[in-house]
PDB file of C-alpha atoms in Angstrom:
ATOM      1  CA  MET A   1       0.325 -17.716  -1.784  1.00  0.00           C
ATOM      2  CA  GLU A   2       4.002 -17.787  -0.984  1.00  0.00           C
ATOM      3  CA  PRO A   3       5.644 -14.381  -0.448  1.00  0.00           C
ATOM      4  CA  ILE A   4       7.719 -13.189  -3.367  1.00  0.00           C
ATOM      5  CA  THR A   5      10.454 -10.616  -3.855  1.00  0.00           C
ATOM      6  CA  LEU A   6      10.376  -7.833  -6.429  1.00  0.00           C
ATOM      7  CA  THR A   7      13.221  -5.633  -7.561  1.00  0.00           C
ATOM      8  CA  THR A   8      13.316  -2.309  -9.333  1.00  0.00           C
ATOM      9  CA  GLU A   9      16.218  -0.214 -10.484  1.00  0.00           C
ATOM     10  CA  ARG A  10      16.836   1.034  -6.937  1.00  0.00           C
ATOM     11  CA  LEU A  11      14.655  -1.069  -4.649  1.00  0.00           C
ATOM     12  CA  LEU A  12      14.158  -4.504  -3.141  1.00  0.00           C
ATOM     13  CA  LEU A  13      10.586  -5.328  -2.156  1.00  0.00           C
ATOM     14  CA  ARG A  14      10.224  -8.394   0.044  1.00  0.00           C
ATOM     15  CA  THR A  15       7.899  -9.643   2.756  1.00  0.00           C
ATOM     16  CA  PHE A  16       8.332  -8.357   6.286  1.00  0.00           C
ATOM     17  CA  THR A  17       9.863 -10.741   8.815  1.00  0.00           C
ATOM     18  CA  PRO A  18      10.050 -10.653  12.616  1.00  0.00           C
ATOM     19  CA  GLU A  19      13.542  -9.179  12.217  1.00  0.00           C
ATOM     20  CA  ASP A  20      11.859  -6.036  10.820  1.00  0.00           C
ATOM     21  CA  THR A  21       9.835  -5.399  13.982  1.00  0.00           C
ATOM     22  CA  LYS A  22      12.260  -2.809  15.383  1.00  0.00           C
ATOM     23  CA  SER A  23      12.410  -0.907  12.074  1.00  0.00           C
ATOM     24  CA  VAL A  24       8.611  -0.933  11.703  1.00  0.00           C
ATOM     25  CA  HIS A  25       8.188   0.259  15.274  1.00  0.00           C
ATOM     26  CA  GLN A  26      10.653   3.106  14.724  1.00  0.00           C
ATOM     27  CA  ALA A  27       9.140   4.184  11.392  1.00  0.00           C
ATOM     28  CA  CYS A  28       5.603   4.207  12.783  1.00  0.00           C
ATOM     29  CA  GLN A  29       6.574   6.653  15.532  1.00  0.00           C
ATOM     30  CA  ASP A  30       6.376   9.311  12.808  1.00  0.00           C
ATOM     31  CA  PRO A  31       3.393  11.581  13.565  1.00  0.00           C
ATOM     32  CA  ASP A  32       2.538  11.772   9.842  1.00  0.00           C
ATOM     33  CA  ILE A  33       2.265   7.979   9.530  1.00  0.00           C
ATOM     34  CA  GLN A  34       0.089   7.864  12.644  1.00  0.00           C
ATOM     35  CA  ARG A  35      -2.034  10.769  11.398  1.00  0.00           C
ATOM     36  CA  TRP A  36      -2.669   9.672   7.822  1.00  0.00           C
ATOM     37  CA  THR A  37      -2.735   5.862   8.070  1.00  0.00           C
ATOM     38  CA  THR A  38      -4.784   3.496  10.177  1.00  0.00           C
ATOM     39  CA  VAL A  39      -1.847   2.343  12.316  1.00  0.00           C
ATOM     40  CA  PRO A  40      -2.633   2.621  16.024  1.00  0.00           C
ATOM     41  CA  SER A  41      -1.638   5.767  17.879  1.00  0.00           C
ATOM     42  CA  PRO A  42       0.341   5.599  20.005  1.00  0.00           C
ATOM     43  CA  TYR A  43       2.180   2.892  18.082  1.00  0.00           C
ATOM     44  CA  GLU A  44       3.551   0.369  20.560  1.00  0.00           C
ATOM     45  CA  TRP A  45       6.091  -2.456  20.156  1.00  0.00           C
ATOM     46  CA  GLU A  46       3.234  -4.971  20.307  1.00  0.00           C
ATOM     47  CA  HIS A  47       1.622  -3.385  17.244  1.00  0.00           C
ATOM     48  CA  ALA A  48       4.826  -3.774  15.214  1.00  0.00           C
ATOM     49  CA  ALA A  49       5.276  -7.379  16.383  1.00  0.00           C
ATOM     50  CA  GLU A  50       1.663  -8.237  15.506  1.00  0.00           C
ATOM     51  CA  PHE A  51       2.206  -6.732  12.049  1.00  0.00           C
ATOM     52  CA  THR A  52       5.482  -8.531  11.243  1.00  0.00           C
ATOM     53  CA  GLU A  53       4.694 -11.842  12.955  1.00  0.00           C
ATOM     54  CA  HIS A  54       0.998 -12.302  12.172  1.00  0.00           C
ATOM     55  CA  THR A  55      -0.698  -9.740   9.918  1.00  0.00           C
ATOM     56  CA  VAL A  56       1.826  -9.923   7.072  1.00  0.00           C
ATOM     57  CA  PRO A  57       2.340 -13.721   6.995  1.00  0.00           C
ATOM     58  CA  ASP A  58      -1.387 -14.385   7.432  1.00  0.00           C
ATOM     59  CA  GLY A  59      -2.200 -12.076   4.511  1.00  0.00           C
ATOM     60  CA  TRP A  60       0.204 -13.925   2.224  1.00  0.00           C
ATOM     61  CA  ARG A  61      -0.986 -17.333   3.430  1.00  0.00           C
ATOM     62  CA  ASN A  62      -4.660 -16.428   2.856  1.00  0.00           C
ATOM     63  CA  SER A  63      -3.902 -14.608  -0.430  1.00  0.00           C
ATOM     64  CA  THR A  64      -5.895 -11.618   0.823  1.00  0.00           C
ATOM     65  CA  MET A  65      -3.124  -9.107   1.545  1.00  0.00           C
ATOM     66  CA  CYS A  66       0.343  -9.016   0.030  1.00  0.00           C
ATOM     67  CA  THR A  67       2.629  -6.684   1.963  1.00  0.00           C
ATOM     68  CA  PHE A  68       6.117  -5.669   0.902  1.00  0.00           C
ATOM     69  CA  ALA A  69       8.917  -4.088   2.902  1.00  0.00           C
ATOM     70  CA  VAL A  70      10.652  -1.472   0.754  1.00  0.00           C
ATOM     71  CA  LEU A  71      14.463  -1.483   1.043  1.00  0.00           C
ATOM     72  CA  PRO A  72      17.412  -0.217  -1.001  1.00  0.00           C
ATOM     73  CA  ARG A  73      18.315  -2.831  -3.617  1.00  0.00           C
ATOM     74  CA  GLU A  74      21.967  -2.840  -2.573  1.00  0.00           C
ATOM     75  CA  GLY A  75      21.108  -3.194   1.122  1.00  0.00           C
ATOM     76  CA  GLY A  76      20.225  -0.728   3.816  1.00  0.00           C
ATOM     77  CA  PRO A  77      17.457   0.292   6.186  1.00  0.00           C
ATOM     78  CA  LEU A  78      13.715  -0.133   5.811  1.00  0.00           C
ATOM     79  CA  MET A  79      12.334   2.712   3.709  1.00  0.00           C
ATOM     80  CA  GLY A  80       8.624   1.959   3.689  1.00  0.00           C
ATOM     81  CA  SER A  81       5.798  -0.463   3.053  1.00  0.00           C
ATOM     82  CA  VAL A  82       3.450  -1.174   0.146  1.00  0.00           C
ATOM     83  CA  ALA A  83       0.512  -3.576   0.351  1.00  0.00           C
ATOM     84  CA  VAL A  84      -2.311  -4.715  -1.880  1.00  0.00           C
ATOM     85  CA  THR A  85      -5.441  -5.978  -0.161  1.00  0.00           C
ATOM     86  CA  MET A  86      -8.273  -7.905  -1.824  1.00  0.00           C
ATOM     87  CA  ARG A  87     -11.496  -5.888  -1.829  1.00  0.00           C
ATOM     88  CA  THR A  88     -13.748  -7.961  -4.092  1.00  0.00           C
ATOM     89  CA  PHE A  89     -13.587 -11.410  -5.575  1.00  0.00           C
ATOM     90  CA  SER A  90     -14.158  -9.832  -8.984  1.00  0.00           C
ATOM     91  CA  GLY A  91     -10.579  -8.588  -9.047  1.00  0.00           C
ATOM     92  CA  THR A  92     -10.507  -5.256  -7.213  1.00  0.00           C
ATOM     93  CA  TRP A  93      -7.561  -4.786  -4.869  1.00  0.00           C
ATOM     94  CA  GLU A  94      -6.684  -1.729  -2.780  1.00  0.00           C
ATOM     95  CA  ILE A  95      -3.142  -0.417  -2.574  1.00  0.00           C
ATOM     96  CA  GLY A  96      -1.769   1.276   0.509  1.00  0.00           C
ATOM     97  CA  PHE A  97       1.644   2.544   1.494  1.00  0.00           C
ATOM     98  CA  TRP A  98       3.731   4.486   3.954  1.00  0.00           C
ATOM     99  CA  THR A  99       7.257   5.820   3.730  1.00  0.00           C
ATOM    100  CA  GLY A 100       9.711   6.677   6.493  1.00  0.00           C
ATOM    101  CA  LYS A 101      10.157  10.431   6.754  1.00  0.00           C
ATOM    102  CA  GLU A 102      13.870  10.327   5.909  1.00  0.00           C
ATOM    103  CA  HIS A 103      13.091   8.582   2.595  1.00  0.00           C
ATOM    104  CA  ARG A 104      10.316  10.859   1.333  1.00  0.00           C
ATOM    105  CA  GLY A 105      10.660  13.115  -1.685  1.00  0.00           C
ATOM    106  CA  ARG A 106      13.074  10.880  -3.618  1.00  0.00           C
ATOM    107  CA  GLY A 107      10.610   8.897  -5.719  1.00  0.00           C
ATOM    108  CA  VAL A 108      10.989   5.732  -3.633  1.00  0.00           C
ATOM    109  CA  THR A 109       7.281   5.364  -3.005  1.00  0.00           C
ATOM    110  CA  VAL A 110       6.259   6.019  -6.611  1.00  0.00           C
ATOM    111  CA  GLU A 111       8.792   3.423  -7.765  1.00  0.00           C
ATOM    112  CA  SER A 112       7.585   0.802  -5.278  1.00  0.00           C
ATOM    113  CA  VAL A 113       3.871   1.496  -5.885  1.00  0.00           C
ATOM    114  CA  THR A 114       4.423   1.209  -9.637  1.00  0.00           C
ATOM    115  CA  ALA A 115       6.227  -2.127  -9.243  1.00  0.00           C
ATOM    116  CA  VAL A 116       3.613  -3.597  -6.910  1.00  0.00           C
ATOM    117  CA  SER A 117       0.777  -2.367  -9.141  1.00  0.00           C
ATOM    118  CA  HIS A 118       2.297  -4.051 -12.194  1.00  0.00           C
ATOM    119  CA  TRP A 119       2.829  -7.248 -10.179  1.00  0.00           C
ATOM    120  CA  ALA A 120      -0.792  -7.178  -8.916  1.00  0.00           C
ATOM    121  CA  PHE A 121      -2.113  -7.000 -12.476  1.00  0.00           C
ATOM    122  CA  MET A 122       0.229  -9.700 -13.776  1.00  0.00           C
ATOM    123  CA  ARG A 123       0.338 -12.146 -10.839  1.00  0.00           C
ATOM    124  CA  LEU A 124      -2.865 -11.566  -8.887  1.00  0.00           C
ATOM    125  CA  GLY A 125      -5.040 -11.016 -11.939  1.00  0.00           C
ATOM    126  CA  ALA A 126      -6.268  -7.722 -10.518  1.00  0.00           C
ATOM    127  CA  THR A 127      -8.776  -6.048 -12.814  1.00  0.00           C
ATOM    128  CA  ARG A 128      -8.643  -2.774 -10.889  1.00  0.00           C
ATOM    129  CA  LEU A 129      -6.479  -1.232  -8.193  1.00  0.00           C
ATOM    130  CA  GLU A 130      -7.955   1.375  -5.891  1.00  0.00           C
ATOM    131  CA  TRP A 131      -6.064   3.944  -3.877  1.00  0.00           C
ATOM    132  CA  ARG A 132      -7.796   5.677  -1.003  1.00  0.00           C
ATOM    133  CA  ALA A 133      -6.543   8.355   1.348  1.00  0.00           C
ATOM    134  CA  GLU A 134      -8.157  10.697   3.776  1.00  0.00           C
ATOM    135  CA  VAL A 135      -9.083  14.009   2.176  1.00  0.00           C
ATOM    136  CA  GLY A 136      -6.144  16.329   2.815  1.00  0.00           C
ATOM    137  CA  ASN A 137      -3.364  13.741   2.468  1.00  0.00           C
ATOM    138  CA  ALA A 138      -1.787  15.577  -0.449  1.00  0.00           C
ATOM    139  CA  ALA A 139       1.481  13.603  -0.304  1.00  0.00           C
ATOM    140  CA  SER A 140      -0.302  10.269  -0.761  1.00  0.00           C
ATOM    141  CA  ARG A 141      -2.403  11.720  -3.565  1.00  0.00           C
ATOM    142  CA  ALA A 142       0.725  12.984  -5.359  1.00  0.00           C
ATOM    143  CA  VAL A 143       2.302   9.510  -5.168  1.00  0.00           C
ATOM    144  CA  ALA A 144      -0.847   7.865  -6.529  1.00  0.00           C
ATOM    145  CA  GLN A 145      -1.084  10.306  -9.414  1.00  0.00           C
ATOM    146  CA  LYS A 146       2.600   9.919 -10.307  1.00  0.00           C
ATOM    147  CA  ALA A 147       2.083   6.124 -10.287  1.00  0.00           C
ATOM    148  CA  GLY A 148      -0.731   6.524 -12.843  1.00  0.00           C
ATOM    149  CA  PHE A 149      -3.860   6.440 -10.683  1.00  0.00           C
ATOM    150  CA  ARG A 150      -6.753   8.507 -11.993  1.00  0.00           C
ATOM    151  CA  MET A 151      -8.554  10.517  -9.339  1.00  0.00           C
ATOM    152  CA  GLU A 152     -12.173   9.423  -9.382  1.00  0.00           C
ATOM    153  CA  GLY A 153     -13.782  11.334  -6.572  1.00  0.00           C
ATOM    154  CA  GLU A 154     -14.462  11.707  -2.906  1.00  0.00           C
ATOM    155  CA  LEU A 155     -16.337   9.273  -0.669  1.00  0.00           C
ATOM    156  CA  ARG A 156     -18.058  10.486   2.470  1.00  0.00           C
ATOM    157  CA  ALA A 157     -17.401   8.652   5.742  1.00  0.00           C
ATOM    158  CA  ALA A 158     -15.524   5.860   3.919  1.00  0.00           C
ATOM    159  CA  LEU A 159     -12.554   5.484   6.270  1.00  0.00           C
ATOM    160  CA  LEU A 160     -12.682   4.545   9.930  1.00  0.00           C
ATOM    161  CA  ASN A 161      -9.483   5.911  11.432  1.00  0.00           C
ATOM    162  CA  LYS A 162      -8.896   6.354  15.161  1.00  0.00           C
ATOM    163  CA  ASP A 163     -12.612   5.678  15.873  1.00  0.00           C
ATOM    164  CA  THR A 164     -13.717   8.473  13.546  1.00  0.00           C
ATOM    165  CA  LEU A 165     -15.297   8.174  10.100  1.00  0.00           C
ATOM    166  CA  ARG A 166     -13.461  10.335   7.606  1.00  0.00           C
ATOM    167  CA  ASP A 167     -13.982  11.380   3.997  1.00  0.00           C
ATOM    168  CA  VAL A 168     -11.563   9.913   1.450  1.00  0.00           C
ATOM    169  CA  TRP A 169     -10.247  10.603  -1.981  1.00  0.00           C
ATOM    170  CA  VAL A 170     -10.387   7.584  -4.257  1.00  0.00           C
ATOM    171  CA  GLY A 171      -8.395   6.822  -7.373  1.00  0.00           C
ATOM    172  CA  GLY A 172      -8.307   3.890  -9.732  1.00  0.00           C
ATOM    173  CA  LEU A 173      -5.720   2.201 -11.897  1.00  0.00           C
ATOM    174  CA  LEU A 174      -6.639  -0.264 -14.637  1.00  0.00           C
ATOM    175  CA  PRO A 175      -4.304  -2.640 -16.459  1.00  0.00           C
ATOM    176  CA  SER A 176      -4.842  -0.638 -19.656  1.00  0.00           C
ATOM    177  CA  ASP A 177      -3.595   2.500 -17.860  1.00  0.00           C
ATOM    178  CA  VAL A 178      -0.148   0.903 -17.675  1.00  0.00           C
ATOM    179  CA  GLY A 179      -0.180  -0.826 -21.069  1.00  0.00           C
ATOM    180  CA  LEU A 180      -1.358  -4.250 -19.899  1.00  0.00           C
ATOM    181  CA  ALA A 181      -4.253  -6.366 -21.111  1.00  0.00           C
ATOM    182  CA  SER A 182      -7.125  -7.064 -18.741  1.00  0.00           C
ATOM    183  CA  ASN A 183      -8.595 -10.487 -18.086  1.00  0.00           C
ATOM    184  CA  HIS A 184     -12.028  -9.069 -18.928  1.00  0.00           C
ATOM    185  CA  ALA A 185     -13.450  -6.718 -21.523  1.00  0.00           C
ATOM    186  CA  TYR A 186     -14.173  -3.211 -20.253  1.00  0.00           C
ATOM    187  CA  LEU A 187     -17.146  -1.179 -21.434  1.00  0.00           C
ATOM    188  CA  PRO A 188     -16.779   2.424 -20.219  1.00  0.00           C
ATOM    189  CA  ALA A 189     -19.921   4.427 -19.561  1.00  0.00           C
ATOM    190  CA  ARG A 190     -21.053   6.768 -22.317  1.00  0.00           C
ATOM    191  CA  ARG A 191     -20.623  10.400 -21.411  1.00  0.00           C
TER     192      ARG A 191
END
């Protein structure tokens, strides 16, 4: 798949390029990003270069991970990242994100997650998006909930982060949750 660009009212979402390496490296020095995401810690220049030069383009080329740099629509510095990663061939994708500390609390991440979610349903044919975060990452959970994800539970030892298995919260978003039709009929369990 060729990388695409999305726009929202305030944001431009485009693929990362090697020119973003410095900005990625700087953003990922944030202790909160290193604590709550699976980026390496310490986060070295080589990690940022691998991400912008190989991980991102390879994901687009293989149609297994579509990663967007989040920027102000009218131009400006990198604000964050949103990615969807294929989890099953039946249409489940996982969404992940991080936001630079100076851009948090302004709705940027909710806006970008909402846009990428809609795109994943429409363009990728996703039948379900999953959000996962380590138990305790209240900021990530708040973003997911504001973007429409329904909290579905807690999974034990479901995240390997910094060589340690950690419990995660999991949430799901279906096309019908955002007013879109699904490619397949859905039969919810009887309760």
